[in-house]
PDB file of C-alpha atoms in Angstrom:
ATOM      1  CA  UNK E1472     -20.287  34.136   9.762  1.00 82.00           C
ATOM      2  CA  UNK E1473     -18.056  33.913   6.315  1.00 84.00           C
ATOM      3  CA  UNK E1474     -14.867  34.882   8.082  1.00 87.00           C
ATOM      4  CA  UNK E1475     -15.772  31.637  10.521  1.00 88.00           C
ATOM      5  CA  UNK E1476     -16.182  29.449   7.570  1.00 92.00           C
ATOM      6  CA  UNK E1477     -13.445  30.838   6.096  1.00 84.00           C
ATOM      7  CA  UNK E1478     -11.288  30.210   8.907  1.00 86.00           C
ATOM      8  CA  UNK E1479     -12.528  26.604   9.734  1.00 88.00           C
ATOM      9  CA  UNK E1480     -11.597  25.506   5.904  1.00 87.00           C
ATOM     10  CA  UNK E1481      -7.875  27.260   6.705  1.00 87.00           C
ATOM     11  CA  UNK E1482      -7.926  25.153   9.785  1.00 86.00           C
ATOM     12  CA  UNK E1483      -8.972  21.952   8.084  1.00 79.00           C
ATOM     13  CA  UNK E1484      -6.222  22.585   5.676  1.00 77.00           C
ATOM     14  CA  UNK E1485      -3.503  23.097   7.751  1.00 77.00           C
ATOM     15  CA  UNK E1486      -4.811  20.114  10.012  1.00 77.00           C
ATOM     16  CA  UNK E1487      -4.731  18.009   6.902  1.00 68.00           C
ATOM     17  CA  UNK E1488      -0.910  19.255   5.727  1.00 68.00           C
ATOM     18  CA  UNK E1489       0.267  18.799   9.406  1.00 68.00           C
ATOM     19  CA  UNK E1490      -0.965  15.271   9.506  1.00 64.00           C
ATOM     20  CA  UNK E1491       0.276  14.626   6.101  1.00 61.00           C
ATOM     21  CA  UNK E1492       3.521  15.875   6.741  1.00 60.00           C
ATOM     22  CA  UNK E1493       4.094  13.845  10.297  1.00 59.00           C
ATOM     23  CA  UNK E1494       2.359  10.445   8.210  1.00 64.00           C
ATOM     24  CA  UNK E1495      -0.415  10.757  10.410  1.00 67.00           C
ATOM     25  CA  UNK E1496      -2.689  10.591   7.755  1.00 74.00           C
ATOM     26  CA  UNK E1497      -1.776   7.214   6.709  1.00 78.00           C
ATOM     27  CA  UNK E1498      -2.951   5.624  10.084  1.00 75.00           C
ATOM     28  CA  UNK E1499      -6.337   6.936   9.685  1.00 73.00           C
ATOM     29  CA  UNK E1500      -6.625   6.533   5.914  1.00 79.00           C
ATOM     30  CA  UNK E1501      -9.854   4.213   5.393  1.00 77.00           C
ATOM     31  CA  UNK E1502      -9.696   0.815   3.616  1.00 83.00           C
ATOM     32  CA  UNK E1503     -13.384   0.057   3.314  1.00 79.00           C
ATOM     33  CA  UNK E1504     -14.805   2.655   1.233  1.00 80.00           C
ATOM     34  CA  UNK E1505     -16.062   1.298  -1.972  1.00 83.00           C
ATOM     35  CA  UNK E1506     -15.374  -2.337  -0.867  1.00 89.00           C
ATOM     36  CA  UNK E1507     -16.411  -4.767  -3.289  1.00 93.00           C
ATOM     37  CA  UNK E1508     -16.448  -8.812  -3.489  1.00 95.00           C
ATOM     38  CA  UNK E1509     -13.562 -10.370  -5.128  1.00 95.00           C
ATOM     39  CA  UNK E1510     -13.638 -13.922  -7.070  1.00 95.00           C
ATOM     40  CA  UNK E1511     -11.297 -15.632  -5.086  1.00 96.00           C
ATOM     41  CA  UNK E1512     -10.382 -18.756  -6.863  1.00 96.00           C
ATOM     42  CA  UNK E1513      -7.586 -21.719  -6.151  1.00 97.00           C
ATOM     43  CA  UNK E1514      -6.022 -20.068  -9.301  1.00 97.00           C
ATOM     44  CA  UNK E1515      -5.584 -16.728  -7.640  1.00 97.00           C
ATOM     45  CA  UNK E1516      -4.137 -18.435  -4.196  1.00 97.00           C
ATOM     46  CA  UNK E1517      -1.683 -20.282  -6.497  1.00 98.00           C
ATOM     47  CA  UNK E1518      -0.615 -17.209  -7.948  1.00 98.00           C
ATOM     48  CA  UNK E1519      -0.519 -15.799  -4.815  1.00 98.00           C
ATOM     49  CA  UNK E1520       1.781 -18.462  -3.378  1.00 98.00           C
ATOM     50  CA  UNK E1521       3.670 -18.198  -6.584  1.00 98.00           C
ATOM     51  CA  UNK E1522       4.807 -14.616  -5.853  1.00 98.00           C
ATOM     52  CA  UNK E1523       5.439 -15.331  -2.446  1.00 98.00           C
ATOM     53  CA  UNK E1524       8.058 -18.123  -3.042  1.00 97.00           C
ATOM     54  CA  UNK E1525       9.724 -15.653  -5.435  1.00 96.00           C
ATOM     55  CA  UNK E1526      13.248 -14.214  -4.388  1.00 95.00           C
ATOM     56  CA  UNK E1527      12.556 -10.504  -3.744  1.00 95.00           C
ATOM     57  CA  UNK E1528      13.933  -7.166  -3.651  1.00 94.00           C
ATOM     58  CA  UNK E1529      17.201  -8.220  -5.733  1.00 93.00           C
ATOM     59  CA  UNK E1530      18.232  -6.184  -8.940  1.00 93.00           C
ATOM     60  CA  UNK E1531      15.725  -5.736 -11.242  1.00 88.00           C
ATOM     61  CA  UNK E1532      16.080  -4.342 -14.611  1.00 88.00           C
ATOM     62  CA  UNK E1533      12.360  -3.874 -15.405  1.00 86.00           C
ATOM     63  CA  UNK E1534      11.998  -0.967 -12.964  1.00 83.00           C
ATOM     64  CA  UNK E1535      15.814  -0.173 -12.900  1.00 88.00           C
ATOM     65  CA  UNK E1536      15.870  -1.176  -9.035  1.00 91.00           C
ATOM     66  CA  UNK E1537      19.479  -1.713  -8.019  1.00 91.00           C
ATOM     67  CA  UNK E1538      18.544  -4.352  -5.341  1.00 91.00           C
ATOM     68  CA  UNK E1539      18.981  -3.787  -1.423  1.00 90.00           C
ATOM     69  CA  UNK E1540      22.148  -2.346   0.003  1.00 88.00           C
ATOM     70  CA  UNK E1541      22.645  -5.469   1.715  1.00 90.00           C
ATOM     71  CA  UNK E1542      21.198  -8.931   2.582  1.00 93.00           C
ATOM     72  CA  UNK E1543      19.944  -8.207   5.631  1.00 91.00           C
ATOM     73  CA  UNK E1544      17.964  -5.322   4.284  1.00 91.00           C
ATOM     74  CA  UNK E1545      16.615  -7.727   1.378  1.00 93.00           C
ATOM     75  CA  UNK E1546      15.706 -10.370   3.827  1.00 94.00           C
ATOM     76  CA  UNK E1547      13.811  -7.744   5.871  1.00 93.00           C
ATOM     77  CA  UNK E1548      11.670  -6.370   3.067  1.00 93.00           C
ATOM     78  CA  UNK E1549      10.989  -9.825   1.583  1.00 95.00           C
ATOM     79  CA  UNK E1550       9.722 -11.040   4.756  1.00 95.00           C
ATOM     80  CA  UNK E1551       7.242  -7.856   4.598  1.00 95.00           C
ATOM     81  CA  UNK E1552       6.134  -8.684   1.712  1.00 97.00           C
ATOM     82  CA  UNK E1553       5.784 -12.476   1.913  1.00 97.00           C
ATOM     83  CA  UNK E1554       3.910 -12.081   5.197  1.00 96.00           C
ATOM     84  CA  UNK E1555       1.215  -9.710   3.679  1.00 97.00           C
ATOM     85  CA  UNK E1556       0.927 -12.370   0.931  1.00 98.00           C
ATOM     86  CA  UNK E1557       0.780 -15.031   3.583  1.00 98.00           C
ATOM     87  CA  UNK E1558      -1.933 -12.980   5.596  1.00 97.00           C
ATOM     88  CA  UNK E1559      -4.116 -12.703   2.207  1.00 98.00           C
ATOM     89  CA  UNK E1560      -3.572 -16.581   1.681  1.00 98.00           C
ATOM     90  CA  UNK E1561      -5.502 -17.144   4.798  1.00 97.00           C
ATOM     91  CA  UNK E1562      -8.200 -14.510   5.178  1.00 97.00           C
ATOM     92  CA  UNK E1563      -9.390 -13.932   1.386  1.00 97.00           C
ATOM     93  CA  UNK E1564     -10.971 -17.391   1.164  1.00 97.00           C
ATOM     94  CA  UNK E1565     -12.934 -16.108   4.086  1.00 96.00           C
ATOM     95  CA  UNK E1566     -13.614 -12.781   3.457  1.00 96.00           C
ATOM     96  CA  UNK E1567     -13.125 -12.084  -0.383  1.00 97.00           C
ATOM     97  CA  UNK E1568     -13.257  -8.229   0.064  1.00 96.00           C
ATOM     98  CA  UNK E1569     -11.254  -5.710  -1.546  1.00 95.00           C
ATOM     99  CA  UNK E1570     -11.093  -4.309   2.096  1.00 95.00           C
ATOM    100  CA  UNK E1571      -9.344  -7.471   2.949  1.00 96.00           C
ATOM    101  CA  UNK E1572      -6.578  -6.817   0.437  1.00 96.00           C
ATOM    102  CA  UNK E1573      -5.998  -3.203   1.448  1.00 95.00           C
ATOM    103  CA  UNK E1574      -6.224  -3.670   5.296  1.00 95.00           C
ATOM    104  CA  UNK E1575      -3.372  -6.337   4.509  1.00 96.00           C
ATOM    105  CA  UNK E1576      -1.323  -4.027   2.709  1.00 96.00           C
ATOM    106  CA  UNK E1577      -1.775  -1.127   4.648  1.00 94.00           C
ATOM    107  CA  UNK E1578      -0.078  -3.250   7.722  1.00 95.00           C
ATOM    108  CA  UNK E1579       2.456  -3.918   5.901  1.00 96.00           C
ATOM    109  CA  UNK E1580       3.303  -0.321   4.835  1.00 94.00           C
ATOM    110  CA  UNK E1581       2.694   0.283   8.256  1.00 91.00           C
ATOM    111  CA  UNK E1582       5.558  -2.010   9.451  1.00 91.00           C
ATOM    112  CA  UNK E1583       7.765  -1.299   6.778  1.00 89.00           C
ATOM    113  CA  UNK E1584      10.307   1.281   8.144  1.00 80.00           C
ATOM    114  CA  UNK E1585      13.250   2.147   6.159  1.00 78.00           C
ATOM    115  CA  UNK E1586      14.277   5.332   4.737  1.00 76.00           C
ATOM    116  CA  UNK E1587      15.636   3.976   1.465  1.00 82.00           C
ATOM    117  CA  UNK E1588      13.265   5.065  -1.094  1.00 85.00           C
ATOM    118  CA  UNK E1589      14.750   2.629  -3.577  1.00 89.00           C
ATOM    119  CA  UNK E1590      13.036  -0.129  -1.287  1.00 90.00           C
ATOM    120  CA  UNK E1591       9.938   2.123  -0.485  1.00 91.00           C
ATOM    121  CA  UNK E1592       9.225   2.348  -4.173  1.00 92.00           C
ATOM    122  CA  UNK E1593      10.066  -1.301  -4.775  1.00 94.00           C
ATOM    123  CA  UNK E1594       7.583  -2.682  -2.125  1.00 95.00           C
ATOM    124  CA  UNK E1595       4.662  -0.684  -3.660  1.00 94.00           C
ATOM    125  CA  UNK E1596       5.747  -2.701  -6.977  1.00 94.00           C
ATOM    126  CA  UNK E1597       5.279  -6.050  -5.384  1.00 96.00           C
ATOM    127  CA  UNK E1598       1.937  -4.732  -3.352  1.00 96.00           C
ATOM    128  CA  UNK E1599       0.685  -3.912  -6.717  1.00 95.00           C
ATOM    129  CA  UNK E1600       1.499  -6.813  -8.135  1.00 96.00           C
ATOM    130  CA  UNK E1601      -0.650  -8.572  -5.291  1.00 97.00           C
ATOM    131  CA  UNK E1602      -3.175  -6.090  -5.990  1.00 96.00           C
ATOM    132  CA  UNK E1603      -3.634  -7.016  -9.619  1.00 96.00           C
ATOM    133  CA  UNK E1604      -3.308 -10.968  -8.481  1.00 97.00           C
ATOM    134  CA  UNK E1605      -6.491 -10.310  -6.439  1.00 97.00           C
ATOM    135  CA  UNK E1606      -8.412  -8.169  -8.887  1.00 95.00           C
ATOM    136  CA  UNK E1607      -8.286  -5.043  -6.857  1.00 94.00           C
ATOM    137  CA  UNK E1608      -8.310  -2.006  -9.500  1.00 89.00           C
ATOM    138  CA  UNK E1609      -7.815   0.935  -7.008  1.00 85.00           C
ATOM    139  CA  UNK E1610      -5.265   1.594  -3.886  1.00 82.00           C
ATOM    140  CA  UNK E1611      -7.566   4.295  -3.100  1.00 80.00           C
ATOM    141  CA  UNK E1612      -4.865   6.378  -2.482  1.00 87.00           C
ATOM    142  CA  UNK E1613      -3.440   4.479   0.415  1.00 89.00           C
ATOM    143  CA  UNK E1614       0.011   4.167  -1.540  1.00 88.00           C
ATOM    144  CA  UNK E1615       0.387   7.903  -2.084  1.00 86.00           C
ATOM    145  CA  UNK E1616      -0.762   8.846   1.565  1.00 87.00           C
ATOM    146  CA  UNK E1617       1.823   6.284   2.613  1.00 87.00           C
ATOM    147  CA  UNK E1618       4.699   7.363   0.355  1.00 86.00           C
ATOM    148  CA  UNK E1619       3.802  11.172   0.411  1.00 82.00           C
ATOM    149  CA  UNK E1620       1.398  11.634   3.000  1.00 80.00           C
ATOM    150  CA  UNK E1621      -1.344  12.816   0.840  1.00 73.00           C
ATOM    151  CA  UNK E1622      -3.710  11.818  -1.529  1.00 74.00           C
ATOM    152  CA  UNK E1623      -2.182  13.412  -4.776  1.00 64.00           C
ATOM    153  CA  UNK E1624      -4.477  11.763  -6.862  1.00 63.00           C
ATOM    154  CA  UNK E1625      -7.513  13.611  -5.741  1.00 63.00           C
ATOM    155  CA  UNK E1626      -5.772  16.519  -7.520  1.00 59.00           C
ATOM    156  CA  UNK E1627      -4.357  15.139 -10.945  1.00 57.00           C
TER     157      UNK E1627
END
């Protein structure tokens, strides 16, 4: 009996590792746990619009980000972030919940296809700003699972 339990635990760990290595964990990662209502005000929506109107993925001295390699990559990355913000501007007043924000961010990350680590890190910078504006304090390991395949925050 103990051997079967041990084998089951080993199988679960191996499945989790393989799913993480291939990025499958991200697609099944839940966004609705510990959901909470957000206080969506006209000021919050205006702050989102202000962030949306900013020029993104250019050189950023604060984060030592050198900027996208070319204008096409910069424009595509900016469009991904701006699309998430627009989605939230529309959805948050109707459904002011943390899960709404995380679902929009997850959809953006799922569609963000680049191998450039600098752009991958920078999109997280912008999405973290979105979370802060919306009053969402925790990303529930979503960013770690997207970036690394595993919820490393659980171990530290």
